[in-house]
């Protein structure tokens, strides 16, 4: 097995007339190692480190971190601060597929896949009260998260120019050249369980006694009947309340 590495890094300067502002540097390297199972499975484990450092121009802000607050108390943050985090996780999945020969215009073969997956992600909780809040980078909550579900996809192989190579190792389809392979449809269903977080049912406030550690079921459907057009629909179903908490539809 060989290690794959990636790094996300950013340097930002935040400025405003009133309230906390300053510099932020965020560096987030990750290292992933494939795991050989000897079975028709793909598996990998990863570890990540994250360093976020601040140097503030203005440390004081009336009413706390909310610029629209009417409170009169003064928040006073340290001029220099940082946050150190680590994360570990793993994922495993497989693919079941079948190919069908068809004859419909340029379409010569269909491939149907069913791809179950399970993943785990752990981030310890750390105190971040001394850090400013500029955007979502500034707060990373603890996670002890197990995610599971499946993706099923339908590919079409078309005649024409030299056929494109199918990507069977990734959950995402490769873009196709004319006469190659194109993903025609995708359906995914996922749910997560987080021991570090209690989620209130839809329509109830945070901290509701009816809450649990289960996320909503996320159902996503996308169809690409033409290379120049796609239709997508998404819904999030709260099983504890037996109600839809979100839904969306798009046409491109």
Tab-separated table of C-alpha atoms in Angstrom:
chain	number	residue	atom	x	y	z
A	1	UNK	CA	0.000	0.000	0.000
A	2	UNK	CA	1.121	3.533	-0.703
A	3	UNK	CA	0.242	6.700	1.179
A	4	UNK	CA	-1.769	9.401	-0.551
A	5	UNK	CA	-1.492	12.880	0.857
A	6	UNK	CA	-3.431	16.091	0.386
A	7	UNK	CA	-3.204	19.547	1.914
A	8	UNK	CA	-5.830	22.261	2.248
A	9	UNK	CA	-4.352	25.623	3.214
A	10	UNK	CA	-5.569	29.199	3.307
A	11	UNK	CA	-4.451	32.604	4.566
A	12	UNK	CA	-7.147	35.206	5.139
A	13	UNK	CA	-7.312	38.792	6.282
A	14	UNK	CA	-10.585	39.957	7.842
A	15	UNK	CA	-11.365	43.651	8.215
A	16	UNK	CA	-14.408	45.660	9.295
A	17	UNK	CA	-15.098	49.088	10.775
A	18	UNK	CA	-16.285	47.818	14.166
A	19	UNK	CA	-15.561	44.548	15.916
A	20	UNK	CA	-13.009	41.772	15.870
A	21	UNK	CA	-10.812	41.415	12.791
A	22	UNK	CA	-7.330	40.169	11.921
A	23	UNK	CA	-5.310	37.495	10.150
A	24	UNK	CA	-5.935	33.733	10.002
A	25	UNK	CA	-3.766	30.933	8.613
A	26	UNK	CA	-5.298	27.459	8.297
A	27	UNK	CA	-3.324	24.358	7.244
A	28	UNK	CA	-4.974	20.929	7.039
A	29	UNK	CA	-2.864	18.009	5.726
A	30	UNK	CA	-4.346	14.503	5.372
A	31	UNK	CA	-2.685	11.154	4.796
A	32	UNK	CA	-4.624	8.157	3.433
A	33	UNK	CA	-3.423	4.524	3.232
A	34	UNK	CA	-5.247	1.868	1.155
A	35	UNK	CA	-5.870	-1.389	3.023
A	36	UNK	CA	-5.554	-4.722	1.263
A	37	UNK	CA	-8.334	-7.042	2.409
A	38	UNK	CA	-7.951	-10.041	0.099
A	39	UNK	CA	-11.683	-9.693	-0.582
A	40	UNK	CA	-13.654	-7.872	-3.292
A	41	UNK	CA	-13.669	-4.767	-1.088
A	42	UNK	CA	-11.966	-1.418	-1.177
A	43	UNK	CA	-10.830	-0.041	2.177
A	44	UNK	CA	-8.641	2.778	3.419
A	45	UNK	CA	-7.713	4.596	6.613
A	46	UNK	CA	-6.695	8.213	7.036
A	47	UNK	CA	-5.265	10.607	9.597
A	48	UNK	CA	-5.320	14.371	9.459
A	49	UNK	CA	-3.772	17.249	11.391
A	50	UNK	CA	-5.088	20.786	11.438
A	51	UNK	CA	-3.447	23.982	12.636
A	52	UNK	CA	-5.364	27.271	12.660
A	53	UNK	CA	-3.565	30.389	13.916
A	54	UNK	CA	-4.885	33.932	14.504
A	55	UNK	CA	-3.349	37.373	14.889
A	56	UNK	CA	-6.031	39.939	15.645
A	57	UNK	CA	-5.933	43.648	14.791
A	58	UNK	CA	-8.990	44.350	16.968
A	59	UNK	CA	-9.602	42.086	19.987
A	60	UNK	CA	-12.699	43.706	21.516
A	61	UNK	CA	-16.289	43.589	20.326
A	62	UNK	CA	-19.492	44.824	21.895
A	63	UNK	CA	-22.180	42.176	22.345
A	64	UNK	CA	-19.957	39.177	21.659
A	65	UNK	CA	-19.376	37.528	18.288
A	66	UNK	CA	-22.747	38.551	16.824
A	67	UNK	CA	-22.384	41.938	15.079
A	68	UNK	CA	-26.173	42.451	15.205
A	69	UNK	CA	-26.440	41.894	18.957
A	70	UNK	CA	-27.973	44.669	21.072
A	71	UNK	CA	-26.053	43.552	24.176
A	72	UNK	CA	-23.671	46.050	25.769
A	73	UNK	CA	-21.090	43.714	27.331
A	74	UNK	CA	-17.628	43.619	25.762
A	75	UNK	CA	-15.961	40.453	24.467
A	76	UNK	CA	-12.168	40.580	24.771
A	77	UNK	CA	-10.204	37.863	22.906
A	78	UNK	CA	-6.443	37.232	23.019
A	79	UNK	CA	-4.428	38.942	20.296
A	80	UNK	CA	-2.564	35.737	19.384
A	81	UNK	CA	-4.286	32.333	19.517
A	82	UNK	CA	-4.315	28.963	17.758
A	83	UNK	CA	-6.220	25.698	17.514
A	84	UNK	CA	-4.676	22.254	17.050
A	85	UNK	CA	-6.834	19.331	15.939
A	86	UNK	CA	-6.360	15.808	14.697
A	87	UNK	CA	-8.722	13.394	12.978
A	88	UNK	CA	-8.714	9.705	12.161
A	89	UNK	CA	-11.076	7.664	10.058
A	90	UNK	CA	-11.604	4.745	7.748
A	91	UNK	CA	-13.945	3.662	4.978
A	92	UNK	CA	-14.884	0.415	3.338
A	93	UNK	CA	-17.139	-0.560	0.464
A	94	UNK	CA	-17.637	-2.838	-2.479
A	95	UNK	CA	-19.286	-2.885	-5.887
A	96	UNK	CA	-21.715	-5.364	-7.422
A	97	UNK	CA	-22.280	-4.835	-11.121
A	98	UNK	CA	-23.818	-6.360	-14.214
A	99	UNK	CA	-23.465	-5.416	-17.878
A	100	UNK	CA	-26.325	-5.658	-20.394
A	101	UNK	CA	-25.970	-5.573	-24.178
A	102	UNK	CA	-28.544	-3.268	-25.744
A	103	UNK	CA	-29.189	-1.730	-29.122
A	104	UNK	CA	-30.801	1.694	-28.916
A	105	UNK	CA	-29.317	4.260	-31.253
A	106	UNK	CA	-25.712	4.932	-30.215
A	107	UNK	CA	-26.211	3.092	-26.900
A	108	UNK	CA	-24.621	-0.364	-27.076
A	109	UNK	CA	-24.226	-1.446	-23.416
A	110	UNK	CA	-25.623	-0.648	-19.987
A	111	UNK	CA	-23.808	-1.246	-16.722
A	112	UNK	CA	-25.714	-1.284	-13.403
A	113	UNK	CA	-23.807	-1.070	-10.109
A	114	UNK	CA	-24.784	-1.365	-6.438
A	115	UNK	CA	-22.129	0.087	-4.128
A	116	UNK	CA	-22.675	-0.267	-0.358
A	117	UNK	CA	-20.309	1.692	1.877
A	118	UNK	CA	-19.541	2.414	5.526
A	119	UNK	CA	-17.185	5.030	6.956
A	120	UNK	CA	-16.006	6.259	10.351
A	121	UNK	CA	-14.688	9.709	11.313
A	122	UNK	CA	-13.380	10.804	14.712
A	123	UNK	CA	-12.457	14.355	15.735
A	124	UNK	CA	-11.919	15.091	19.453
A	125	UNK	CA	-13.695	18.067	20.921
A	126	UNK	CA	-11.459	21.012	21.840
A	127	UNK	CA	-12.215	24.304	23.557
A	128	UNK	CA	-12.536	27.070	20.943
A	129	UNK	CA	-14.029	29.827	23.119
A	130	UNK	CA	-10.945	32.045	22.732
A	131	UNK	CA	-11.126	32.011	18.925
A	132	UNK	CA	-12.953	34.558	16.757
A	133	UNK	CA	-15.679	33.472	14.348
A	134	UNK	CA	-15.255	34.749	10.787
A	135	UNK	CA	-16.713	31.750	8.888
A	136	UNK	CA	-17.177	27.971	9.228
A	137	UNK	CA	-13.408	27.345	9.427
A	138	UNK	CA	-13.335	28.809	12.932
A	139	UNK	CA	-15.471	26.156	14.597
A	140	UNK	CA	-14.915	22.411	14.144
A	141	UNK	CA	-17.036	20.373	16.532
A	142	UNK	CA	-16.057	16.991	17.892
A	143	UNK	CA	-17.194	14.008	15.857
A	144	UNK	CA	-17.554	10.302	16.534
A	145	UNK	CA	-19.430	9.656	13.330
A	146	UNK	CA	-20.444	6.441	11.596
A	147	UNK	CA	-21.931	6.887	8.107
A	148	UNK	CA	-23.490	4.074	6.083
A	149	UNK	CA	-25.531	3.680	2.944
A	150	UNK	CA	-25.299	2.771	-0.702
A	151	UNK	CA	-25.061	4.213	-4.181
A	152	UNK	CA	-26.534	2.571	-7.257
A	153	UNK	CA	-25.541	3.854	-10.702
A	154	UNK	CA	-26.393	3.211	-14.328
A	155	UNK	CA	-23.738	3.751	-17.017
A	156	UNK	CA	-24.166	3.745	-20.772
A	157	UNK	CA	-21.485	2.950	-23.336
A	158	UNK	CA	-21.965	4.669	-26.662
A	159	UNK	CA	-20.450	4.070	-30.079
A	160	UNK	CA	-18.356	6.751	-31.762
A	161	UNK	CA	-14.796	7.780	-31.103
A	162	UNK	CA	-12.357	5.692	-29.073
A	163	UNK	CA	-14.212	4.422	-26.029
A	164	UNK	CA	-13.479	6.058	-22.706
A	165	UNK	CA	-12.245	3.972	-19.807
A	166	UNK	CA	-14.756	3.313	-17.022
A	167	UNK	CA	-13.786	4.287	-13.496
A	168	UNK	CA	-14.936	1.489	-11.192
A	169	UNK	CA	-12.849	2.534	-8.192
A	170	UNK	CA	-14.522	5.850	-7.497
A	171	UNK	CA	-18.008	6.736	-6.361
A	172	UNK	CA	-18.022	9.476	-9.002
A	173	UNK	CA	-18.240	8.848	-12.716
A	174	UNK	CA	-15.540	10.071	-15.081
A	175	UNK	CA	-16.656	12.631	-17.652
A	176	UNK	CA	-17.064	10.949	-21.005
A	177	UNK	CA	-15.832	11.907	-24.416
A	178	UNK	CA	-18.303	11.597	-27.287
A	179	UNK	CA	-18.785	7.913	-28.009
A	180	UNK	CA	-17.464	6.904	-24.565
A	181	UNK	CA	-19.008	6.039	-21.213
A	182	UNK	CA	-21.511	8.300	-19.482
A	183	UNK	CA	-23.308	8.017	-16.164
A	184	UNK	CA	-27.024	7.991	-16.957
A	185	UNK	CA	-28.487	7.850	-13.451
A	186	UNK	CA	-27.457	7.756	-9.819
A	187	UNK	CA	-29.417	7.016	-6.628
A	188	UNK	CA	-27.890	7.242	-3.145
A	189	UNK	CA	-29.266	6.705	0.353
A	190	UNK	CA	-27.162	7.505	3.444
A	191	UNK	CA	-27.569	7.994	7.172
A	192	UNK	CA	-25.146	8.783	9.991
A	193	UNK	CA	-24.877	8.051	13.712
A	194	UNK	CA	-22.886	10.466	15.881
A	195	UNK	CA	-22.352	9.640	19.564
A	196	UNK	CA	-21.190	13.231	20.191
A	197	UNK	CA	-24.360	14.941	19.013
A	198	UNK	CA	-28.061	14.759	19.882
A	199	UNK	CA	-30.235	15.854	16.956
A	200	UNK	CA	-33.685	17.246	17.657
A	201	UNK	CA	-36.568	16.032	15.450
A	202	UNK	CA	-37.683	18.371	12.686
A	203	UNK	CA	-39.926	21.110	14.057
A	204	UNK	CA	-38.537	20.855	17.621
A	205	UNK	CA	-35.913	23.097	19.268
A	206	UNK	CA	-32.341	21.940	19.990
A	207	UNK	CA	-32.113	19.921	23.196
A	208	UNK	CA	-35.530	18.351	22.711
A	209	UNK	CA	-35.983	15.199	24.854
A	210	UNK	CA	-37.216	13.425	21.715
A	211	UNK	CA	-33.835	13.862	20.004
A	212	UNK	CA	-31.447	11.035	19.161
A	213	UNK	CA	-27.988	10.439	17.691
A	214	UNK	CA	-29.255	9.511	14.229
A	215	UNK	CA	-29.149	11.892	11.303
A	216	UNK	CA	-31.900	12.150	8.727
A	217	UNK	CA	-31.957	9.755	5.792
A	218	UNK	CA	-30.506	11.601	2.801
A	219	UNK	CA	-31.923	10.446	-0.532
A	220	UNK	CA	-30.387	11.807	-3.736
A	221	UNK	CA	-31.407	11.045	-7.315
A	222	UNK	CA	-29.789	12.367	-10.474
A	223	UNK	CA	-30.579	11.469	-14.056
A	224	UNK	CA	-28.567	12.432	-17.151
A	225	UNK	CA	-30.682	11.294	-20.093
A	226	UNK	CA	-28.746	13.638	-22.400
A	227	UNK	CA	-25.143	14.757	-22.164
A	228	UNK	CA	-26.360	18.374	-22.176
A	229	UNK	CA	-29.148	17.948	-19.594
A	230	UNK	CA	-29.592	16.530	-16.103
A	231	UNK	CA	-32.331	16.406	-13.481
A	232	UNK	CA	-31.628	16.043	-9.751
A	233	UNK	CA	-33.811	15.679	-6.666
A	234	UNK	CA	-32.845	15.569	-3.002
A	235	UNK	CA	-34.823	14.902	0.161
A	236	UNK	CA	-33.914	14.558	3.815
A	237	UNK	CA	-36.278	12.375	5.877
A	238	UNK	CA	-36.392	12.524	9.675
A	239	UNK	CA	-37.292	9.004	10.794
A	240	UNK	CA	-37.863	10.021	14.450
A	241	UNK	CA	-40.566	12.512	13.412
A	242	UNK	CA	-41.650	10.604	10.266
A	243	UNK	CA	-41.439	13.880	8.358
A	244	UNK	CA	-39.447	15.453	5.516
A	245	UNK	CA	-37.035	18.057	6.867
A	246	UNK	CA	-35.680	19.299	3.518
A	247	UNK	CA	-36.195	18.824	-0.206
A	248	UNK	CA	-34.800	20.288	-3.395
A	249	UNK	CA	-35.125	19.865	-7.149
A	250	UNK	CA	-32.883	21.100	-9.937
A	251	UNK	CA	-32.811	21.035	-13.723
A	252	UNK	CA	-29.644	21.776	-15.684
